Every structure is written in C-alpha cells, then in structure tokens.
C-alpha cells in the first residue's frame, strides 16, 4: 500500500512539473482570433512610411522564428520607400543646382 501511495505522489509531482513546463512554453491559454487564410497581421501604410510605422511592425511568430514571407514583404516595402525618397532627394538637388546656375 505504501508503494502505491509513493507511485501516486511521484506521478502527481511529474504531472505538475509537466504542466508547469507546458504553461511556460505555450502560455496561459490565451487565444487570438484566427486569421483568414493567406492574411497577415503585418501592416504598413500604403505610402509615407515613418519610423513609428517601422517600430510598430509585428511579425507572426512561427516554429523557427518569424514568418519569412512577412519579413521579406516589409524589407521589400522599406527598400522601395528608400529608393523613392533617394530619387526624390536627387531630383530636388538637381532642380536646386539648376536654379542656382540660372541665377549666376
């Protein structure tokens, strides 16, 4: 009888440890609303990105890190925005240099 009681206590202890580890790994059971297939929680404005927009970007966490397609999309958008801004700066500098040349 004592042996059975010891086995029961050990099983309860093991179950408690497994539950604790699972709670730490998987969270407290809170669930987010499911996303529609093919959708993403990653959002960026259509134009005029700001540093606040970039700071607010959240990527979906998957087994091995972040969802690669979302990270690729954000990096592509940021690269496009940087190219557009640099082209605009170059255009404005050319206009300014042309205006100064005409004044002389």
PDB file of N, CA and C in Angstrom:
ATOM      1  N   UNK A   1       0.816  -1.189   0.000  1.00  0.00           N
ATOM      2  CA  UNK A   1       0.000   0.000   0.000  1.00  0.00           C
ATOM      3  C   UNK A   1       0.867   1.264   0.000  1.00  0.00           C
ATOM      4  N   UNK A   2       1.930   1.256   0.738  1.00  0.00           N
ATOM      5  CA  UNK A   2       2.830   2.399   0.811  1.00  0.00           C
ATOM      6  C   UNK A   2       3.485   2.633  -0.545  1.00  0.00           C
ATOM      7  N   UNK A   3       3.841   1.562  -1.232  1.00  0.00           N
ATOM      8  CA  UNK A   3       4.469   1.683  -2.546  1.00  0.00           C
ATOM      9  C   UNK A   3       3.509   2.337  -3.529  1.00  0.00           C
ATOM     10  N   UNK A   4       2.262   1.950  -3.507  1.00  0.00           N
ATOM     11  CA  UNK A   4       1.265   2.537  -4.404  1.00  0.00           C
ATOM     12  C   UNK A   4       1.093   4.019  -4.103  1.00  0.00           C
ATOM     13  N   UNK A   5       1.107   4.395  -2.843  1.00  0.00           N
ATOM     14  CA  UNK A   5       0.983   5.793  -2.463  1.00  0.00           C
ATOM     15  C   UNK A   5       2.196   6.604  -2.937  1.00  0.00           C
ATOM     16  N   UNK A   6       3.381   6.036  -2.830  1.00  0.00           N
ATOM     17  CA  UNK A   6       4.598   6.702  -3.314  1.00  0.00           C
ATOM     18  C   UNK A   6       4.529   6.881  -4.829  1.00  0.00           C
ATOM     19  N   UNK A   7       4.091   5.826  -5.558  1.00  0.00           N
ATOM     20  CA  UNK A   7       3.938   5.935  -7.017  1.00  0.00           C
ATOM     21  C   UNK A   7       2.937   7.029  -7.372  1.00  0.00           C
ATOM     22  N   UNK A   8       1.853   7.122  -6.645  1.00  0.00           N
ATOM     23  CA  UNK A   8       0.840   8.132  -6.900  1.00  0.00           C
ATOM     24  C   UNK A   8       1.397   9.546  -6.665  1.00  0.00           C
ATOM     25  N   UNK A   9       2.120   9.720  -5.581  1.00  0.00           N
ATOM     26  CA  UNK A   9       2.721  11.026  -5.309  1.00  0.00           C
ATOM     27  C   UNK A   9       3.753  11.417  -6.359  1.00  0.00           C
ATOM     28  N   UNK A  10       4.565  10.446  -6.786  1.00  0.00           N
ATOM     29  CA  UNK A  10       5.561  10.714  -7.830  1.00  0.00           C
ATOM     30  C   UNK A  10       4.865  11.074  -9.136  1.00  0.00           C
ATOM     31  N   UNK A  11       3.785  10.362  -9.462  1.00  0.00           N
ATOM     32  CA  UNK A  11       3.044  10.665 -10.695  1.00  0.00           C
ATOM     33  C   UNK A  11       2.435  12.064 -10.635  1.00  0.00           C
ATOM     34  N   UNK A  12       1.901  12.435  -9.484  1.00  0.00           N
ATOM     35  CA  UNK A  12       1.340  13.779  -9.337  1.00  0.00           C
ATOM     36  C   UNK A  12       2.427  14.848  -9.451  1.00  0.00           C
ATOM     37  N   UNK A  13       3.576  14.584  -8.879  1.00  0.00           N
ATOM     38  CA  UNK A  13       4.694  15.519  -8.974  1.00  0.00           C
ATOM     39  C   UNK A  13       5.160  15.671 -10.422  1.00  0.00           C
ATOM     40  N   UNK A  14       5.292  14.552 -11.129  1.00  0.00           N
ATOM     41  CA  UNK A  14       5.702  14.590 -12.540  1.00  0.00           C
ATOM     42  C   UNK A  14       4.651  15.334 -13.366  1.00  0.00           C
ATOM     43  N   UNK A  15       3.372  15.079 -13.115  1.00  0.00           N
ATOM     44  CA  UNK A  15       2.301  15.755 -13.854  1.00  0.00           C
ATOM     45  C   UNK A  15       2.346  17.256 -13.587  1.00  0.00           C
ATOM     46  N   UNK A  16       2.602  17.652 -12.346  1.00  0.00           N
ATOM     47  CA  UNK A  16       2.679  19.070 -12.018  1.00  0.00           C
ATOM     48  C   UNK A  16       3.854  19.736 -12.723  1.00  0.00           C
ATOM     49  N   UNK A  17       4.994  19.064 -12.774  1.00  0.00           N
ATOM     50  CA  UNK A  17       6.170  19.618 -13.453  1.00  0.00           C
ATOM     51  C   UNK A  17       5.907  19.740 -14.953  1.00  0.00           C
ATOM     52  N   UNK A  18       5.301  18.712 -15.549  1.00  0.00           N
ATOM     53  CA  UNK A  18       4.984  18.754 -16.988  1.00  0.00           C
ATOM     54  C   UNK A  18       4.002  19.892 -17.268  1.00  0.00           C
ATOM     55  N   UNK A  19       2.997  20.051 -16.419  1.00  0.00           N
ATOM     56  CA  UNK A  19       2.033  21.131 -16.597  1.00  0.00           C
ATOM     57  C   UNK A  19       2.716  22.493 -16.488  1.00  0.00           C
ATOM     58  N   UNK A  20       3.592  22.653 -15.533  1.00  0.00           N
ATOM     59  CA  UNK A  20       4.304  23.909 -15.353  1.00  0.00           C
ATOM     60  C   UNK A  20       5.169  24.235 -16.566  1.00  0.00           C
ATOM     61  N   UNK A  21       5.915  23.251 -17.049  1.00  0.00           N
ATOM     62  CA  UNK A  21       6.767  23.457 -18.226  1.00  0.00           C
ATOM     63  C   UNK A  21       5.904  23.798 -19.436  1.00  0.00           C
ATOM     64  N   UNK A  22       4.805  23.064 -19.624  1.00  0.00           N
ATOM     65  CA  UNK A  22       3.927  23.337 -20.764  1.00  0.00           C
ATOM     66  C   UNK A  22       3.324  24.734 -20.660  1.00  0.00           C
ATOM     67  N   UNK A  23       2.967  25.158 -19.461  1.00  0.00           N
ATOM     68  CA  UNK A  23       2.413  26.506 -19.272  1.00  0.00           C
ATOM     69  C   UNK A  23       3.435  27.577 -19.619  1.00  0.00           C
ATOM     70  N   UNK A  24       4.671  27.361 -19.230  1.00  0.00           N
ATOM     71  CA  UNK A  24       5.716  28.328 -19.540  1.00  0.00           C
ATOM     72  C   UNK A  24       6.006  28.385 -21.032  1.00  0.00           C
ATOM     73  N   UNK A  25       5.995  27.227 -21.673  1.00  0.00           N
ATOM     74  CA  UNK A  25       6.325  27.166 -23.103  1.00  0.00           C
ATOM     75  C   UNK A  25       5.177  27.686 -23.958  1.00  0.00           C
ATOM     76  N   UNK A  26       3.960  27.286 -23.668  1.00  0.00           N
ATOM     77  CA  UNK A  26       2.823  27.594 -24.531  1.00  0.00           C
ATOM     78  C   UNK A  26       1.953  28.741 -24.042  1.00  0.00           C
ATOM     79  N   UNK A  27       2.263  29.354 -22.942  1.00  0.00           N
ATOM     80  CA  UNK A  27       1.489  30.488 -22.458  1.00  0.00           C
ATOM     81  C   UNK A  27       0.374  30.070 -21.525  1.00  0.00           C
ATOM     82  N   UNK A  28      -0.474  31.041 -21.246  1.00  0.00           N
ATOM     83  CA  UNK A  28      -1.529  30.813 -20.264  1.00  0.00           C
ATOM     84  C   UNK A  28      -2.840  30.375 -20.894  1.00  0.00           C
ATOM     85  N   UNK A  29      -2.837  29.986 -22.124  1.00  0.00           N
ATOM     86  CA  UNK A  29      -4.055  29.531 -22.768  1.00  0.00           C
ATOM     87  C   UNK A  29      -4.833  30.626 -23.458  1.00  0.00           C
ATOM     88  N   UNK A  30      -4.253  31.830 -23.539  1.00  0.00           N
ATOM     89  CA  UNK A  30      -4.931  32.914 -24.230  1.00  0.00           C
ATOM     90  C   UNK A  30      -4.874  32.651 -25.723  1.00  0.00           C
ATOM     91  N   UNK A  31      -5.990  32.883 -26.394  1.00  0.00           N
ATOM     92  CA  UNK A  31      -6.032  32.640 -27.823  1.00  0.00           C
ATOM     93  C   UNK A  31      -6.382  33.916 -28.561  1.00  0.00           C
ATOM     94  N   UNK A  32      -5.714  34.135 -29.668  1.00  0.00           N
ATOM     95  CA  UNK A  32      -6.057  35.238 -30.548  1.00  0.00           C
ATOM     96  C   UNK A  32      -7.093  34.754 -31.545  1.00  0.00           C
ATOM     97  N   UNK A  33      -7.840  35.664 -32.081  1.00  0.00           N
ATOM     98  CA  UNK A  33      -8.797  35.286 -33.119  1.00  0.00           C
ATOM     99  C   UNK A  33      -8.017  34.751 -34.316  1.00  0.00           C
ATOM    100  N   UNK A  34      -8.497  33.669 -34.932  1.00  0.00           N
ATOM    101  CA  UNK A  34      -7.756  33.107 -36.060  1.00  0.00           C
ATOM    102  C   UNK A  34      -7.749  34.053 -37.256  1.00  0.00           C
ATOM    103  N   UNK A  35      -6.631  34.067 -37.950  1.00  0.00           N
ATOM    104  CA  UNK A  35      -6.512  34.885 -39.155  1.00  0.00           C
ATOM    105  C   UNK A  35      -7.129  34.156 -40.334  1.00  0.00           C
ATOM    106  N   UNK A  36      -7.598  34.924 -41.285  1.00  0.00           N
ATOM    107  CA  UNK A  36      -8.100  34.315 -42.510  1.00  0.00           C
ATOM    108  C   UNK A  36      -6.924  33.711 -43.261  1.00  0.00           C
ATOM    109  N   UNK A  37      -7.144  32.620 -43.987  1.00  0.00           N
ATOM    110  CA  UNK A  37      -6.032  32.012 -44.734  1.00  0.00           C
ATOM    111  C   UNK A  37      -5.405  33.011 -45.701  1.00  0.00           C
ATOM    112  N   UNK A  38      -4.093  33.058 -45.695  1.00  0.00           N
ATOM    113  CA  UNK A  38      -3.354  33.949 -46.591  1.00  0.00           C
ATOM    114  C   UNK A  38      -3.231  35.367 -46.081  1.00  0.00           C
ATOM    115  N   UNK A  39      -3.804  35.672 -44.911  1.00  0.00           N
ATOM    116  CA  UNK A  39      -3.695  37.024 -44.387  1.00  0.00           C
ATOM    117  C   UNK A  39      -2.533  37.105 -43.411  1.00  0.00           C
ATOM    118  N   UNK A  40      -2.199  38.311 -43.020  1.00  0.00           N
ATOM    119  CA  UNK A  40      -1.050  38.527 -42.159  1.00  0.00           C
ATOM    120  C   UNK A  40      -1.355  39.649 -41.174  1.00  0.00           C
ATOM    121  N   UNK A  41      -0.851  39.567 -39.947  1.00  0.00           N
ATOM    122  CA  UNK A  41      -1.032  40.677 -39.013  1.00  0.00           C
ATOM    123  C   UNK A  41      -0.072  41.840 -39.286  1.00  0.00           C
ATOM    124  N   UNK A  42       0.839  41.666 -40.227  1.00  0.00           N
ATOM    125  CA  UNK A  42       1.828  42.696 -40.535  1.00  0.00           C
ATOM    126  C   UNK A  42       1.169  43.799 -41.352  1.00  0.00           C
ATOM    127  N   UNK A  43       1.260  45.025 -40.867  1.00  0.00           N
ATOM    128  CA  UNK A  43       0.631  46.162 -41.539  1.00  0.00           C
ATOM    129  C   UNK A  43       1.639  47.291 -41.725  1.00  0.00           C
ATOM    130  N   UNK A  44       1.570  47.934 -42.884  1.00  0.00           N
ATOM    131  CA  UNK A  44       2.329  49.150 -43.167  1.00  0.00           C
ATOM    132  C   UNK A  44       1.433  50.060 -43.996  1.00  0.00           C
ATOM    133  N   UNK A  45       1.555  51.368 -43.842  1.00  0.00           N
ATOM    134  CA  UNK A  45       0.748  52.268 -44.672  1.00  0.00           C
ATOM    135  C   UNK A  45       1.154  52.159 -46.134  1.00  0.00           C
ATOM    136  N   UNK A  46       0.234  52.541 -47.016  1.00  0.00           N
ATOM    137  CA  UNK A  46       0.486  52.431 -48.454  1.00  0.00           C
ATOM    138  C   UNK A  46       1.619  53.337 -48.910  1.00  0.00           C
ATOM    139  N   UNK A  47       1.782  54.485 -48.255  1.00  0.00           N
ATOM    140  CA  UNK A  47       2.886  55.386 -48.610  1.00  0.00           C
ATOM    141  C   UNK A  47       3.262  56.221 -47.392  1.00  0.00           C
ATOM    142  N   UNK A  48       4.303  56.997 -47.519  1.00  0.00           N
ATOM    143  CA  UNK A  48       4.791  57.866 -46.448  1.00  0.00           C
ATOM    144  C   UNK A  48       5.073  57.113 -45.152  1.00  0.00           C
ATOM    145  N   UNK A  49       5.971  56.162 -45.229  1.00  0.00           N
ATOM    146  CA  UNK A  49       6.374  55.425 -44.030  1.00  0.00           C
ATOM    147  C   UNK A  49       7.105  56.333 -43.066  1.00  0.00           C
ATOM    148  N   UNK A  50       6.865  56.125 -41.793  1.00  0.00           N
ATOM    149  CA  UNK A  50       7.584  56.865 -40.765  1.00  0.00           C
ATOM    150  C   UNK A  50       8.316  55.873 -39.876  1.00  0.00           C
ATOM    151  N   UNK A  51       9.196  56.389 -39.040  1.00  0.00           N
ATOM    152  CA  UNK A  51       9.916  55.495 -38.137  1.00  0.00           C
ATOM    153  C   UNK A  51       8.957  54.844 -37.149  1.00  0.00           C
ATOM    154  N   UNK A  52       7.877  55.526 -36.807  1.00  0.00           N
ATOM    155  CA  UNK A  52       6.876  54.939 -35.906  1.00  0.00           C
ATOM    156  C   UNK A  52       6.196  53.742 -36.571  1.00  0.00           C
ATOM    157  N   UNK A  53       5.939  53.844 -37.889  1.00  0.00           N
ATOM    158  CA  UNK A  53       5.343  52.719 -38.612  1.00  0.00           C
ATOM    159  C   UNK A  53       6.259  51.511 -38.568  1.00  0.00           C
ATOM    160  N   UNK A  54       7.540  51.749 -38.781  1.00  0.00           N
ATOM    161  CA  UNK A  54       8.509  50.650 -38.760  1.00  0.00           C
ATOM    162  C   UNK A  54       8.619  50.067 -37.354  1.00  0.00           C
ATOM    163  N   UNK A  55       8.607  50.923 -36.341  1.00  0.00           N
ATOM    164  CA  UNK A  55       8.711  50.448 -34.965  1.00  0.00           C
ATOM    165  C   UNK A  55       7.488  49.634 -34.552  1.00  0.00           C
ATOM    166  N   UNK A  56       6.339  49.918 -35.155  1.00  0.00           N
ATOM    167  CA  UNK A  56       5.102  49.212 -34.805  1.00  0.00           C
ATOM    168  C   UNK A  56       4.906  47.906 -35.557  1.00  0.00           C
ATOM    169  N   UNK A  57       5.798  47.571 -36.476  1.00  0.00           N
ATOM    170  CA  UNK A  57       5.640  46.333 -37.243  1.00  0.00           C
ATOM    171  C   UNK A  57       5.758  45.130 -36.319  1.00  0.00           C
ATOM    172  N   UNK A  58       4.808  44.227 -36.433  1.00  0.00           N
ATOM    173  CA  UNK A  58       4.816  42.977 -35.675  1.00  0.00           C
ATOM    174  C   UNK A  58       4.758  41.831 -36.672  1.00  0.00           C
ATOM    175  N   UNK A  59       5.618  40.857 -36.478  1.00  0.00           N
ATOM    176  CA  UNK A  59       5.637  39.696 -37.351  1.00  0.00           C
ATOM    177  C   UNK A  59       5.010  38.507 -36.645  1.00  0.00           C
ATOM    178  N   UNK A  60       4.368  37.662 -37.434  1.00  0.00           N
ATOM    179  CA  UNK A  60       3.778  36.444 -36.898  1.00  0.00           C
ATOM    180  C   UNK A  60       4.902  35.491 -36.507  1.00  0.00           C
ATOM    181  N   UNK A  61       4.851  34.986 -35.289  1.00  0.00           N
ATOM    182  CA  UNK A  61       5.881  34.065 -34.812  1.00  0.00           C
ATOM    183  C   UNK A  61       5.493  32.650 -35.220  1.00  0.00           C
ATOM    184  N   UNK A  62       6.427  31.959 -35.845  1.00  0.00           N
ATOM    185  CA  UNK A  62       6.223  30.566 -36.232  1.00  0.00           C
ATOM    186  C   UNK A  62       7.277  29.723 -35.528  1.00  0.00           C
ATOM    187  N   UNK A  63       7.283  28.432 -35.791  1.00  0.00           N
ATOM    188  CA  UNK A  63       8.130  27.497 -35.060  1.00  0.00           C
ATOM    189  C   UNK A  63       9.600  27.909 -35.046  1.00  0.00           C
ATOM    190  N   UNK A  64      10.125  28.348 -36.168  1.00  0.00           N
ATOM    191  CA  UNK A  64      11.557  28.638 -36.239  1.00  0.00           C
ATOM    192  C   UNK A  64      11.853  30.129 -36.284  1.00  0.00           C
ATOM    193  N   UNK A  65      10.987  30.955 -35.705  1.00  0.00           N
ATOM    194  CA  UNK A  65      11.242  32.394 -35.674  1.00  0.00           C
ATOM    195  C   UNK A  65      10.066  33.161 -36.229  1.00  0.00           C
ATOM    196  N   UNK A  66      10.346  34.135 -37.101  1.00  0.00           N
ATOM    197  CA  UNK A  66       9.289  34.937 -37.709  1.00  0.00           C
ATOM    198  C   UNK A  66       8.935  34.377 -39.066  1.00  0.00           C
ATOM    199  N   UNK A  67       7.729  34.689 -39.516  1.00  0.00           N
ATOM    200  CA  UNK A  67       7.282  34.204 -40.818  1.00  0.00           C
ATOM    201  C   UNK A  67       8.082  34.915 -41.909  1.00  0.00           C
ATOM    202  N   UNK A  68       8.845  34.154 -42.655  1.00  0.00           N
ATOM    203  CA  UNK A  68       9.793  34.702 -43.616  1.00  0.00           C
ATOM    204  C   UNK A  68       9.113  35.556 -44.682  1.00  0.00           C
ATOM    205  N   UNK A  69       7.940  35.153 -45.146  1.00  0.00           N
ATOM    206  CA  UNK A  69       7.270  35.928 -46.194  1.00  0.00           C
ATOM    207  C   UNK A  69       6.890  37.316 -45.696  1.00  0.00           C
ATOM    208  N   UNK A  70       6.519  37.451 -44.420  1.00  0.00           N
ATOM    209  CA  UNK A  70       6.186  38.760 -43.874  1.00  0.00           C
ATOM    210  C   UNK A  70       7.427  39.637 -43.754  1.00  0.00           C
ATOM    211  N   UNK A  71       8.517  39.067 -43.285  1.00  0.00           N
ATOM    212  CA  UNK A  71       9.758  39.833 -43.151  1.00  0.00           C
ATOM    213  C   UNK A  71      10.240  40.276 -44.533  1.00  0.00           C
ATOM    214  N   UNK A  72      10.168  39.379 -45.514  1.00  0.00           N
ATOM    215  CA  UNK A  72      10.571  39.732 -46.875  1.00  0.00           C
ATOM    216  C   UNK A  72       9.714  40.863 -47.428  1.00  0.00           C
ATOM    217  N   UNK A  73       8.404  40.811 -47.158  1.00  0.00           N
ATOM    218  CA  UNK A  73       7.497  41.840 -47.656  1.00  0.00           C
ATOM    219  C   UNK A  73       7.842  43.197 -47.051  1.00  0.00           C
ATOM    220  N   UNK A  74       8.064  43.230 -45.738  1.00  0.00           N
ATOM    221  CA  UNK A  74       8.389  44.500 -45.077  1.00  0.00           C
ATOM    222  C   UNK A  74       9.720  45.032 -45.596  1.00  0.00           C
ATOM    223  N   UNK A  75      10.706  44.180 -45.731  1.00  0.00           N
ATOM    224  CA  UNK A  75      12.006  44.635 -46.224  1.00  0.00           C
ATOM    225  C   UNK A  75      11.886  45.168 -47.649  1.00  0.00           C
ATOM    226  N   UNK A  76      11.071  44.527 -48.465  1.00  0.00           N
ATOM    227  CA  UNK A  76      10.857  44.997 -49.833  1.00  0.00           C
ATOM    228  C   UNK A  76      10.194  46.371 -49.841  1.00  0.00           C
ATOM    229  N   UNK A  77       9.166  46.551 -49.003  1.00  0.00           N
ATOM    230  CA  UNK A  77       8.483  47.842 -48.909  1.00  0.00           C
ATOM    231  C   UNK A  77       9.428  48.935 -48.429  1.00  0.00           C
ATOM    232  N   UNK A  78      10.221  48.624 -47.407  1.00  0.00           N
ATOM    233  CA  UNK A  78      11.159  49.627 -46.896  1.00  0.00           C
ATOM    234  C   UNK A  78      12.205  49.977 -47.951  1.00  0.00           C
ATOM    235  N   UNK A  79      12.688  48.970 -48.674  1.00  0.00           N
ATOM    236  CA  UNK A  79      13.664  49.231 -49.731  1.00  0.00           C
ATOM    237  C   UNK A  79      13.083  50.098 -50.834  1.00  0.00           C
ATOM    238  N   UNK A  80      11.844  49.818 -51.230  1.00  0.00           N
ATOM    239  CA  UNK A  80      11.176  50.616 -52.258  1.00  0.00           C
ATOM    240  C   UNK A  80      10.991  52.049 -51.789  1.00  0.00           C
ATOM    241  N   UNK A  81      10.561  52.211 -50.545  1.00  0.00           N
ATOM    242  CA  UNK A  81      10.359  53.555 -49.995  1.00  0.00           C
ATOM    243  C   UNK A  81      11.677  54.328 -49.940  1.00  0.00           C
ATOM    244  N   UNK A  82      12.746  53.660 -49.532  1.00  0.00           N
ATOM    245  CA  UNK A  82      14.057  54.325 -49.506  1.00  0.00           C
ATOM    246  C   UNK A  82      14.495  54.736 -50.902  1.00  0.00           C
ATOM    247  N   UNK A  83      14.290  53.862 -51.890  1.00  0.00           N
ATOM    248  CA  UNK A  83      14.661  54.203 -53.272  1.00  0.00           C
ATOM    249  C   UNK A  83      13.877  55.411 -53.769  1.00  0.00           C
ATOM    250  N   UNK A  84      12.567  55.442 -53.470  1.00  0.00           N
ATOM    251  CA  UNK A  84      11.748  56.580 -53.896  1.00  0.00           C
ATOM    252  C   UNK A  84      12.205  57.873 -53.226  1.00  0.00           C
ATOM    253  N   UNK A  85      12.498  57.803 -51.942  1.00  0.00           N
ATOM    254  CA  UNK A  85      12.953  59.003 -51.233  1.00  0.00           C
ATOM    255  C   UNK A  85      14.302  59.484 -51.753  1.00  0.00           C
ATOM    256  N   UNK A  86      15.193  58.571 -52.007  1.00  0.00           N
ATOM    257  CA  UNK A  86      16.506  58.969 -52.533  1.00  0.00           C
ATOM    258  C   UNK A  86      16.382  59.562 -53.924  1.00  0.00           C
ATOM    259  N   UNK A  87      15.493  58.993 -54.757  1.00  0.00           N
ATOM    260  CA  UNK A  87      15.277  59.545 -56.094  1.00  0.00           C
ATOM    261  C   UNK A  87      14.695  60.955 -55.993  1.00  0.00           C
ATOM    262  N   UNK A  88      13.775  61.161 -55.070  1.00  0.00           N
ATOM    263  CA  UNK A  88      13.170  62.487 -54.881  1.00  0.00           C
ATOM    264  C   UNK A  88      14.212  63.504 -54.396  1.00  0.00           C
ATOM    265  N   UNK A  89      15.059  63.087 -53.461  1.00  0.00           N
ATOM    266  CA  UNK A  89      16.124  63.972 -52.976  1.00  0.00           C
ATOM    267  C   UNK A  89      17.065  64.340 -54.116  1.00  0.00           C
ATOM    268  N   UNK A  90      17.442  63.368 -54.942  1.00  0.00           N
ATOM    269  CA  UNK A  90      18.330  63.641 -56.068  1.00  0.00           C
ATOM    270  C   UNK A  90      17.672  64.603 -57.057  1.00  0.00           C
ATOM    271  N   UNK A  91      16.370  64.413 -57.302  1.00  0.00           N
ATOM    272  CA  UNK A  91      15.645  65.298 -58.211  1.00  0.00           C
ATOM    273  C   UNK A  91      15.610  66.725 -57.666  1.00  0.00           C
ATOM    274  N   UNK A  92      15.333  66.863 -56.387  1.00  0.00           N
ATOM    275  CA  UNK A  92      15.295  68.196 -55.779  1.00  0.00           C
ATOM    276  C   UNK A  92      16.669  68.857 -55.783  1.00  0.00           C
ATOM    277  N   UNK A  93      17.721  68.081 -55.573  1.00  0.00           N
ATOM    278  CA  UNK A  93      19.072  68.638 -55.619  1.00  0.00           C
ATOM    279  C   UNK A  93      19.429  69.099 -57.025  1.00  0.00           C
ATOM    280  N   UNK A  94      18.985  68.341 -58.051  1.00  0.00           N
ATOM    281  CA  UNK A  94      19.232  68.768 -59.434  1.00  0.00           C
ATOM    282  C   UNK A  94      18.480  70.064 -59.734  1.00  0.00           C
ATOM    283  N   UNK A  95      17.224  70.144 -59.283  1.00  0.00           N
ATOM    284  CA  UNK A  95      16.445  71.369 -59.509  1.00  0.00           C
ATOM    285  C   UNK A  95      17.087  72.561 -58.807  1.00  0.00           C
ATOM    286  N   UNK A  96      17.557  72.330 -57.602  1.00  0.00           N
ATOM    287  CA  UNK A  96      18.196  73.412 -56.848  1.00  0.00           C
ATOM    288  C   UNK A  96      19.487  73.860 -57.532  1.00  0.00           C
ATOM    289  N   UNK A  97      20.283  72.892 -58.001  1.00  0.00           N
ATOM    290  CA  UNK A  97      21.532  73.222 -58.688  1.00  0.00           C
ATOM    291  C   UNK A  97      21.219  73.961 -59.999  1.00  0.00           C
ATOM    292  N   UNK A  98      20.171  73.560 -60.697  1.00  0.00           N
ATOM    293  CA  UNK A  98      19.776  74.247 -61.950  1.00  0.00           C
ATOM    294  C   UNK A  98      19.299  75.654 -61.673  1.00  0.00           C
ATOM    295  N   UNK A  99      18.560  75.863 -60.594  1.00  0.00           N
ATOM    296  CA  UNK A  99      18.081  77.196 -60.219  1.00  0.00           C
ATOM    297  C   UNK A  99      19.246  78.103 -59.826  1.00  0.00           C
ATOM    298  N   UNK A 100      20.213  77.580 -59.134  1.00  0.00           N
ATOM    299  CA  UNK A 100      21.363  78.375 -58.740  1.00  0.00           C
ATOM    300  C   UNK A 100      22.224  78.715 -59.961  1.00  0.00           C
ATOM    301  N   UNK A 101      22.307  77.804 -60.926  1.00  0.00           N
ATOM    302  CA  UNK A 101      23.097  78.048 -62.146  1.00  0.00           C
ATOM    303  C   UNK A 101      22.448  79.173 -62.968  1.00  0.00           C
ATOM    304  N   UNK A 102      21.120  79.217 -62.995  1.00  0.00           N
ATOM    305  CA  UNK A 102      20.428  80.250 -63.766  1.00  0.00           C
ATOM    306  C   UNK A 102      20.589  81.638 -63.136  1.00  0.00           C
ATOM    307  N   UNK A 103      20.710  81.679 -61.814  1.00  0.00           N
ATOM    308  CA  UNK A 103      20.877  82.951 -61.118  1.00  0.00           C
ATOM    309  C   UNK A 103      22.238  83.581 -61.396  1.00  0.00           C
ATOM    310  N   UNK A 104      23.216  82.754 -61.654  1.00  0.00           N
ATOM    311  CA  UNK A 104      24.589  83.264 -61.873  1.00  0.00           C
ATOM    312  C   UNK A 104      24.762  83.801 -63.223  1.00  0.00           C
TER     313      UNK A 104
END
